[in-house]
PDB file of C-alpha atoms and ligand atoms in Angstrom:
ATOM      1  CA  UNK A   1     107.610 -64.950  26.688  1.00 67.00           C
ATOM      2  CA  UNK A   2     105.881 -61.698  26.014  1.00 83.00           C
ATOM      3  CA  UNK A   3     104.764 -59.026  28.414  1.00 86.00           C
ATOM      4  CA  UNK A   4     101.079 -58.379  28.012  1.00 95.00           C
ATOM      5  CA  UNK A   5      99.415 -55.002  28.321  1.00 96.00           C
ATOM      6  CA  UNK A   6      97.855 -56.252  31.565  1.00 96.00           C
ATOM      7  CA  UNK A   7     101.318 -57.139  32.962  1.00 95.00           C
ATOM      8  CA  UNK A   8     102.588 -53.677  32.091  1.00 96.00           C
ATOM      9  CA  UNK A   9      99.566 -52.065  33.696  1.00 97.00           C
ATOM     10  CA  UNK A  10     100.194 -54.104  36.866  1.00 96.00           C
ATOM     11  CA  UNK A  11     103.837 -52.949  36.954  1.00 94.00           C
ATOM     12  CA  UNK A  12     102.845 -49.326  36.468  1.00 95.00           C
ATOM     13  CA  UNK A  13     100.224 -49.522  39.207  1.00 96.00           C
ATOM     14  CA  UNK A  14     102.898 -50.869  41.565  1.00 94.00           C
ATOM     15  CA  UNK A  15     105.214 -48.031  40.503  1.00 94.00           C
ATOM     16  CA  UNK A  16     102.430 -45.528  41.190  1.00 96.00           C
ATOM     17  CA  UNK A  17     101.857 -47.035  44.625  1.00 94.00           C
ATOM     18  CA  UNK A  18     105.591 -46.704  45.424  1.00 94.00           C
ATOM     19  CA  UNK A  19     105.492 -43.135  44.104  1.00 94.00           C
ATOM     20  CA  UNK A  20     102.618 -42.286  46.465  1.00 96.00           C
ATOM     21  CA  UNK A  21     104.470 -43.792  49.425  1.00 94.00           C
ATOM     22  CA  UNK A  22     107.423 -41.594  48.507  1.00 92.00           C
ATOM     23  CA  UNK A  23     105.119 -38.602  48.109  1.00 95.00           C
ATOM     24  CA  UNK A  24     103.730 -39.123  51.614  1.00 95.00           C
ATOM     25  CA  UNK A  25     107.248 -39.307  53.127  1.00 93.00           C
ATOM     26  CA  UNK A  26     108.407 -36.242  51.262  1.00 92.00           C
ATOM     27  CA  UNK A  27     105.336 -34.137  52.075  1.00 95.00           C
ATOM     28  CA  UNK A  28     105.397 -35.200  55.731  1.00 95.00           C
ATOM     29  CA  UNK A  29     109.058 -34.196  56.047  1.00 92.00           C
ATOM     30  CA  UNK A  30     108.281 -30.816  54.514  1.00 93.00           C
ATOM     31  CA  UNK A  31     105.236 -30.188  56.709  1.00 94.00           C
ATOM     32  CA  UNK A  32     107.196 -31.081  59.857  1.00 93.00           C
ATOM     33  CA  UNK A  33     109.967 -28.625  59.048  1.00 91.00           C
ATOM     34  CA  UNK A  34     107.896 -25.682  57.819  1.00 93.00           C
ATOM     35  CA  UNK A  35     107.336 -23.058  60.517  1.00 91.00           C
ATOM     36  CA  UNK A  36     106.955 -19.658  58.889  1.00 92.00           C
ATOM     37  CA  UNK A  37     104.913 -20.350  55.763  1.00 95.00           C
ATOM     38  CA  UNK A  38     101.469 -21.342  57.112  1.00 95.00           C
ATOM     39  CA  UNK A  39      99.575 -21.269  53.787  1.00 96.00           C
ATOM     40  CA  UNK A  40     102.138 -23.550  52.131  1.00 97.00           C
ATOM     41  CA  UNK A  41     102.177 -25.832  55.145  1.00 97.00           C
ATOM     42  CA  UNK A  42      98.354 -26.075  55.221  1.00 98.00           C
ATOM     43  CA  UNK A  43      98.198 -26.962  51.519  1.00 98.00           C
ATOM     44  CA  UNK A  44     100.875 -29.641  52.017  1.00 98.00           C
ATOM     45  CA  UNK A  45      98.954 -31.112  54.985  1.00 98.00           C
ATOM     46  CA  UNK A  46      95.813 -31.235  52.812  1.00 98.00           C
ATOM     47  CA  UNK A  47      97.760 -33.049  50.097  1.00 98.00           C
ATOM     48  CA  UNK A  48      99.122 -35.593  52.602  1.00 98.00           C
ATOM     49  CA  UNK A  49      95.501 -36.595  53.281  1.00 98.00           C
ATOM     50  CA  UNK A  50      94.780 -36.728  49.546  1.00 98.00           C
ATOM     51  CA  UNK A  51      97.912 -38.829  49.016  1.00 98.00           C
ATOM     52  CA  UNK A  52      96.760 -41.386  51.612  1.00 98.00           C
ATOM     53  CA  UNK A  53      93.427 -41.599  49.785  1.00 98.00           C
ATOM     54  CA  UNK A  54      95.306 -42.142  46.513  1.00 98.00           C
ATOM     55  CA  UNK A  55      97.227 -45.012  48.108  1.00 97.00           C
ATOM     56  CA  UNK A  56      93.917 -46.603  49.120  1.00 97.00           C
ATOM     57  CA  UNK A  57      92.516 -46.222  45.592  1.00 98.00           C
ATOM     58  CA  UNK A  58      95.648 -47.837  44.127  1.00 97.00           C
ATOM     59  CA  UNK A  59      95.442 -50.628  46.734  1.00 96.00           C
ATOM     60  CA  UNK A  60      91.893 -51.317  45.575  1.00 97.00           C
ATOM     61  CA  UNK A  61      93.001 -51.414  41.924  1.00 97.00           C
ATOM     62  CA  UNK A  62      95.830 -53.839  42.737  1.00 96.00           C
ATOM     63  CA  UNK A  63      93.608 -56.077  44.859  1.00 96.00           C
ATOM     64  CA  UNK A  64      90.897 -56.115  42.190  1.00 97.00           C
ATOM     65  CA  UNK A  65      93.557 -57.117  39.648  1.00 97.00           C
ATOM     66  CA  UNK A  66      94.850 -59.884  41.910  1.00 94.00           C
ATOM     67  CA  UNK A  67      98.166 -58.267  42.887  1.00 90.00           C
ATOM     68  CA  UNK A  68      99.174 -58.888  46.492  1.00 75.00           C
ATOM     69  CA  UNK A  69      99.999 -56.024  48.826  1.00 64.00           C
ATOM     70  CA  UNK A  70     103.223 -57.649  50.058  1.00 60.00           C
ATOM     71  CA  UNK A  71     104.717 -57.285  46.570  1.00 59.00           C
ATOM     72  CA  UNK A  72     103.745 -53.644  46.615  1.00 57.00           C
ATOM     73  CA  UNK A  73     105.416 -52.978  49.948  1.00 56.00           C
ATOM     74  CA  UNK A  74     108.750 -54.399  48.767  1.00 50.00           C
ATOM     75  CA  UNK A  75     108.880 -51.874  45.998  1.00 51.00           C
ATOM     76  CA  UNK A  76     108.679 -48.764  48.138  1.00 51.00           C
ATOM     77  CA  UNK A  77     111.544 -46.327  47.874  1.00 52.00           C
ATOM     78  CA  UNK A  78     111.969 -46.562  44.118  1.00 52.00           C
ATOM     79  CA  UNK A  79     111.970 -42.809  43.983  1.00 53.00           C
ATOM     80  CA  UNK A  80     113.985 -42.604  47.180  1.00 51.00           C
ATOM     81  CA  UNK A  81     116.756 -40.410  45.800  1.00 53.00           C
ATOM     82  CA  UNK A  82     114.268 -37.875  44.555  1.00 55.00           C
ATOM     83  CA  UNK A  83     112.331 -37.843  47.813  1.00 54.00           C
ATOM     84  CA  UNK A  84     115.463 -37.481  49.883  1.00 55.00           C
ATOM     85  CA  UNK A  85     116.615 -34.608  47.733  1.00 56.00           C
ATOM     86  CA  UNK A  86     113.320 -32.882  48.442  1.00 57.00           C
ATOM     87  CA  UNK A  87     112.474 -33.925  52.006  1.00 52.00           C
ATOM     88  CA  UNK A  88     115.989 -33.770  53.427  1.00 53.00           C
ATOM     89  CA  UNK A  89     116.897 -30.468  51.958  1.00 57.00           C
ATOM     90  CA  UNK A  90     118.704 -28.155  54.341  1.00 61.00           C
ATOM     91  CA  UNK A  91     119.872 -25.368  52.073  1.00 74.00           C
ATOM     92  CA  UNK A  92     119.451 -21.792  53.236  1.00 79.00           C
ATOM     93  CA  UNK A  93     116.661 -21.323  50.702  1.00 84.00           C
ATOM     94  CA  UNK A  94     114.975 -24.619  51.600  1.00 88.00           C
ATOM     95  CA  UNK A  95     111.370 -23.368  51.407  1.00 94.00           C
ATOM     96  CA  UNK A  96     111.813 -22.067  47.858  1.00 95.00           C
ATOM     97  CA  UNK A  97     113.666 -25.155  46.619  1.00 93.00           C
ATOM     98  CA  UNK A  98     111.123 -27.368  48.386  1.00 94.00           C
ATOM     99  CA  UNK A  99     108.170 -25.653  46.697  1.00 95.00           C
ATOM    100  CA  UNK A 100     109.938 -25.948  43.325  1.00 95.00           C
ATOM    101  CA  UNK A 101     110.741 -29.637  43.889  1.00 94.00           C
ATOM    102  CA  UNK A 102     107.152 -30.252  45.003  1.00 95.00           C
ATOM    103  CA  UNK A 103     105.920 -28.781  41.735  1.00 97.00           C
ATOM    104  CA  UNK A 104     108.279 -31.058  39.778  1.00 96.00           C
ATOM    105  CA  UNK A 105     107.089 -34.098  41.750  1.00 96.00           C
ATOM    106  CA  UNK A 106     103.407 -33.276  41.129  1.00 97.00           C
ATOM    107  CA  UNK A 107     104.153 -33.119  37.417  1.00 97.00           C
ATOM    108  CA  UNK A 108     105.827 -36.534  37.573  1.00 96.00           C
ATOM    109  CA  UNK A 109     102.609 -37.798  39.155  1.00 97.00           C
ATOM    110  CA  UNK A 110     100.486 -36.117  36.456  1.00 98.00           C
ATOM    111  CA  UNK A 111     102.563 -37.812  33.734  1.00 97.00           C
ATOM    112  CA  UNK A 112     102.319 -41.187  35.531  1.00 97.00           C
ATOM    113  CA  UNK A 113      98.530 -41.062  35.837  1.00 98.00           C
ATOM    114  CA  UNK A 114      98.121 -39.802  32.261  1.00 98.00           C
ATOM    115  CA  UNK A 115      99.988 -42.901  31.101  1.00 98.00           C
ATOM    116  CA  UNK A 116      98.081 -45.166  33.521  1.00 98.00           C
ATOM    117  CA  UNK A 117      94.719 -43.855  32.273  1.00 98.00           C
ATOM    118  CA  UNK A 118      95.738 -44.680  28.690  1.00 98.00           C
ATOM    119  CA  UNK A 119      96.942 -48.161  29.728  1.00 98.00           C
ATOM    120  CA  UNK A 120      93.755 -48.887  31.695  1.00 98.00           C
ATOM    121  CA  UNK A 121      91.748 -47.760  28.682  1.00 98.00           C
ATOM    122  CA  UNK A 122      93.794 -50.053  26.406  1.00 97.00           C
ATOM    123  CA  UNK A 123      92.944 -53.165  28.471  1.00 98.00           C
ATOM    124  CA  UNK A 124      89.375 -52.071  29.221  1.00 98.00           C
ATOM    125  CA  UNK A 125      89.852 -51.770  33.004  1.00 98.00           C
ATOM    126  CA  UNK A 126      87.296 -49.031  33.524  1.00 98.00           C
ATOM    127  CA  UNK A 127      87.527 -49.112  37.345  1.00 98.00           C
ATOM    128  CA  UNK A 128      91.297 -48.489  37.278  1.00 98.00           C
ATOM    129  CA  UNK A 129      90.789 -45.791  34.674  1.00 98.00           C
ATOM    130  CA  UNK A 130      88.194 -44.084  36.884  1.00 98.00           C
ATOM    131  CA  UNK A 131      90.462 -44.285  39.958  1.00 98.00           C
ATOM    132  CA  UNK A 132      93.380 -42.710  38.075  1.00 98.00           C
ATOM    133  CA  UNK A 133      91.112 -40.009  36.648  1.00 98.00           C
ATOM    134  CA  UNK A 134      90.011 -39.202  40.197  1.00 98.00           C
ATOM    135  CA  UNK A 135      93.620 -39.043  41.438  1.00 98.00           C
ATOM    136  CA  UNK A 136      94.975 -36.927  38.584  1.00 98.00           C
ATOM    137  CA  UNK A 137      92.505 -34.137  39.401  1.00 98.00           C
ATOM    138  CA  UNK A 138      94.140 -33.804  42.853  1.00 98.00           C
ATOM    139  CA  UNK A 139      97.668 -33.864  41.389  1.00 98.00           C
ATOM    140  CA  UNK A 140      96.806 -31.155  38.867  1.00 98.00           C
ATOM    141  CA  UNK A 141      95.236 -29.013  41.602  1.00 98.00           C
ATOM    142  CA  UNK A 142      98.339 -29.364  43.808  1.00 98.00           C
ATOM    143  CA  UNK A 143     100.701 -28.582  40.919  1.00 98.00           C
ATOM    144  CA  UNK A 144      98.636 -25.520  39.996  1.00 98.00           C
ATOM    145  CA  UNK A 145      98.567 -24.307  43.618  1.00 98.00           C
ATOM    146  CA  UNK A 146     102.321 -24.634  44.011  1.00 98.00           C
ATOM    147  CA  UNK A 147     103.025 -22.778  40.766  1.00 98.00           C
ATOM    148  CA  UNK A 148     100.517 -20.054  41.610  1.00 98.00           C
ATOM    149  CA  UNK A 149     101.967 -19.533  45.093  1.00 98.00           C
ATOM    150  CA  UNK A 150     105.663 -19.831  44.233  1.00 97.00           C
ATOM    151  CA  UNK A 151     106.009 -16.048  43.706  1.00 98.00           C
ATOM    152  CA  UNK A 152     104.587 -15.196  47.156  1.00 96.00           C
ATOM    153  CA  UNK A 153     106.599 -17.946  48.859  1.00 96.00           C
ATOM    154  CA  UNK A 154     109.712 -16.547  47.164  1.00 96.00           C
ATOM    155  CA  UNK A 155     108.887 -12.971  48.179  1.00 96.00           C
ATOM    156  CA  UNK A 156     108.120 -13.976  51.771  1.00 95.00           C
ATOM    157  CA  UNK A 157     111.450 -15.836  51.882  1.00 95.00           C
ATOM    158  CA  UNK A 158     113.349 -12.829  50.491  1.00 95.00           C
ATOM    159  CA  UNK A 159     111.733 -10.460  52.998  1.00 94.00           C
ATOM    160  CA  UNK A 160     112.486 -12.771  55.942  1.00 93.00           C
ATOM    161  CA  UNK A 161     116.065 -13.354  54.766  1.00 92.00           C
ATOM    162  CA  UNK A 162     116.772  -9.603  55.011  1.00 92.00           C
ATOM    163  CA  UNK A 163     115.705  -9.352  58.650  1.00 90.00           C
ATOM    164  CA  UNK A 164     118.540  -9.913  61.130  1.00 87.00           C
ATOM    165  CA  UNK A 165     118.018 -12.830  63.501  1.00 82.00           C
ATOM    166  CA  UNK A 166     115.033 -14.206  61.564  1.00 81.00           C
ATOM    167  CA  UNK A 167     114.949 -17.700  60.121  1.00 79.00           C
ATOM    168  CA  UNK A 168     113.877 -17.489  56.497  1.00 75.00           C
ATOM    169  CA  UNK A 169     114.582 -20.940  55.166  1.00 79.00           C
ATOM    170  CA  UNK A 170     111.616 -22.876  56.590  1.00 84.00           C
TER     171      UNK A 170
HETATM  172 MG1   MG B 201      99.891 -38.375  44.500  1.00 93.59          MG
HETATM  173 FE1   FE B 202     100.563 -35.449  44.517  1.00 93.59          FE
END
């Protein structure tokens, strides 16, 4: 028995759906903990909304391709270890490590959708291709924002860390 390109695309769409569930958990955990970095927190909250929209787009792709949602739900948590490492971080420099890990995660998403776009193209699923092209724009924007703001997050953390009695880490 061979695995067809359509089977592989179905698997990768399920993986992407699990990845977006993990993204939502991770971003929500970060937003709940952040207190002293309002710009970072606001951008994360915006991306939580975008992530929910991405889940809906992937749901539509899976439904259109005849993949049931119950199968999708069973596969959540595939990237659990990664998400826990990010969302559950309690190091003294949590905000800096969290912003770095967020950037890494966005790039994992960019790579996933780049591959999905190529796979959708290969099987001629133009609707899935269009959905992934729509999603990847948001992932690239989030990655770019995090990288651009990492210096100021780092400097704000360093300044707060030097003040006695001030919490710097989140
Ligand atoms: Mg995403
Ligand atoms: Fe993302």
